[in-house]
């Protein structure tokens, strides 16, 4: 567990310190595209194939609340990750 935490911290710090050769708009659009693609994939797998329905079929209200409000924090983290 200590090795996992240490590796994660070192990886994040190295990504933050590393010089970047692409513009801000490229980083921003890439982050937004990845989040959009992940959301579409999650919704497709959940609604069409019911892969995330552990106890009931379909999307529950709790999942919708977490997805709608949780994305705000992941966007901020993804944008700060490229700074």
mmCIF file of C-alpha atoms in Angstrom:
data_model
loop_
_atom_site.group_PDB
_atom_site.id
_atom_site.type_symbol
_atom_site.label_atom_id
_atom_site.label_comp_id
_atom_site.label_asym_id
_atom_site.label_seq_id
_atom_site.Cartn_x
_atom_site.Cartn_y
_atom_site.Cartn_z
ATOM 1 C CA UNK A 1 0.000 0.000 0.000
ATOM 2 C CA UNK A 2 2.852 2.353 0.792
ATOM 3 C CA UNK A 3 4.437 1.570 -2.576
ATOM 4 C CA UNK A 4 1.159 2.338 -4.346
ATOM 5 C CA UNK A 5 0.774 5.703 -2.607
ATOM 6 C CA UNK A 6 4.411 6.599 -3.202
ATOM 7 C CA UNK A 7 4.218 5.679 -6.891
ATOM 8 C CA UNK A 8 1.017 7.692 -7.336
ATOM 9 C CA UNK A 9 2.431 10.791 -5.668
ATOM 10 C CA UNK A 10 5.662 10.614 -7.680
ATOM 11 C CA UNK A 11 3.736 10.138 -10.939
ATOM 12 C CA UNK A 12 1.435 13.102 -10.293
ATOM 13 C CA UNK A 13 4.314 15.343 -9.254
ATOM 14 C CA UNK A 14 6.368 14.397 -12.304
ATOM 15 C CA UNK A 15 3.410 15.149 -14.595
ATOM 16 C CA UNK A 16 2.927 18.546 -12.970
ATOM 17 C CA UNK A 17 6.613 19.502 -13.158
ATOM 18 C CA UNK A 18 7.245 18.170 -16.677
ATOM 19 C CA UNK A 19 7.515 20.872 -19.367
ATOM 20 C CA UNK A 20 4.605 20.822 -21.799
ATOM 21 C CA UNK A 21 4.924 21.642 -25.488
ATOM 22 C CA UNK A 22 1.241 21.947 -26.368
ATOM 23 C CA UNK A 23 -0.997 24.968 -25.933
ATOM 24 C CA UNK A 24 -3.587 25.508 -23.222
ATOM 25 C CA UNK A 25 -6.499 25.049 -25.620
ATOM 26 C CA UNK A 26 -5.170 21.655 -26.729
ATOM 27 C CA UNK A 27 -4.884 20.486 -23.133
ATOM 28 C CA UNK A 28 -8.349 21.813 -22.299
ATOM 29 C CA UNK A 29 -10.068 20.247 -25.326
ATOM 30 C CA UNK A 30 -8.291 16.936 -24.785
ATOM 31 C CA UNK A 31 -9.474 16.859 -21.165
ATOM 32 C CA UNK A 32 -13.037 17.673 -22.147
ATOM 33 C CA UNK A 33 -13.043 15.062 -24.922
ATOM 34 C CA UNK A 34 -11.749 12.355 -22.588
ATOM 35 C CA UNK A 35 -14.387 13.186 -19.966
ATOM 36 C CA UNK A 36 -17.120 13.220 -22.625
ATOM 37 C CA UNK A 37 -15.957 9.898 -24.088
ATOM 38 C CA UNK A 38 -15.825 8.332 -20.626
ATOM 39 C CA UNK A 39 -19.325 9.551 -19.812
ATOM 40 C CA UNK A 40 -20.739 8.257 -23.103
ATOM 41 C CA UNK A 41 -19.060 4.901 -22.564
ATOM 42 C CA UNK A 42 -20.360 4.623 -19.008
ATOM 43 C CA UNK A 43 -23.913 5.525 -19.990
ATOM 44 C CA UNK A 44 -23.845 3.151 -22.970
ATOM 45 C CA UNK A 45 -22.578 0.232 -20.911
ATOM 46 C CA UNK A 46 -24.982 0.952 -18.080
ATOM 47 C CA UNK A 47 -28.193 1.579 -20.020
ATOM 48 C CA UNK A 48 -27.790 -0.783 -22.970
ATOM 49 C CA UNK A 49 -26.022 -3.720 -21.348
ATOM 50 C CA UNK A 50 -26.905 -3.083 -17.663
ATOM 51 C CA UNK A 51 -23.303 -3.710 -16.622
ATOM 52 C CA UNK A 52 -23.418 -1.294 -13.689
ATOM 53 C CA UNK A 53 -26.817 -2.347 -12.358
ATOM 54 C CA UNK A 54 -25.743 -4.224 -9.258
ATOM 55 C CA UNK A 55 -29.167 -4.685 -7.657
ATOM 56 C CA UNK A 56 -31.650 -3.083 -10.053
ATOM 57 C CA UNK A 57 -31.822 -2.550 -13.799
ATOM 58 C CA UNK A 58 -31.258 0.855 -15.320
ATOM 59 C CA UNK A 59 -29.904 4.075 -13.892
ATOM 60 C CA UNK A 60 -30.781 4.876 -10.299
ATOM 61 C CA UNK A 61 -31.338 8.377 -8.924
ATOM 62 C CA UNK A 62 -28.288 8.109 -6.697
ATOM 63 C CA UNK A 63 -26.053 7.324 -9.658
ATOM 64 C CA UNK A 64 -27.424 10.266 -11.633
ATOM 65 C CA UNK A 65 -26.776 12.605 -8.707
ATOM 66 C CA UNK A 66 -23.202 11.379 -8.302
ATOM 67 C CA UNK A 67 -22.491 11.543 -12.041
ATOM 68 C CA UNK A 68 -23.964 15.028 -12.496
ATOM 69 C CA UNK A 69 -22.271 16.571 -9.464
ATOM 70 C CA UNK A 70 -19.094 14.496 -9.412
ATOM 71 C CA UNK A 71 -18.015 15.512 -12.918
ATOM 72 C CA UNK A 72 -17.523 19.094 -11.753
ATOM 73 C CA UNK A 73 -14.679 18.027 -9.461
ATOM 74 C CA UNK A 74 -13.046 15.695 -11.983
ATOM 75 C CA UNK A 75 -12.999 18.507 -14.576
ATOM 76 C CA UNK A 76 -11.166 20.754 -12.153
ATOM 77 C CA UNK A 77 -8.663 18.014 -11.339
ATOM 78 C CA UNK A 78 -8.092 17.193 -15.016
ATOM 79 C CA UNK A 79 -7.477 20.844 -15.890
ATOM 80 C CA UNK A 80 -5.137 21.403 -12.907
ATOM 81 C CA UNK A 81 -3.300 18.197 -13.851
ATOM 82 C CA UNK A 82 -2.065 19.841 -17.058
ATOM 83 C CA UNK A 83 -0.999 23.143 -15.480
#
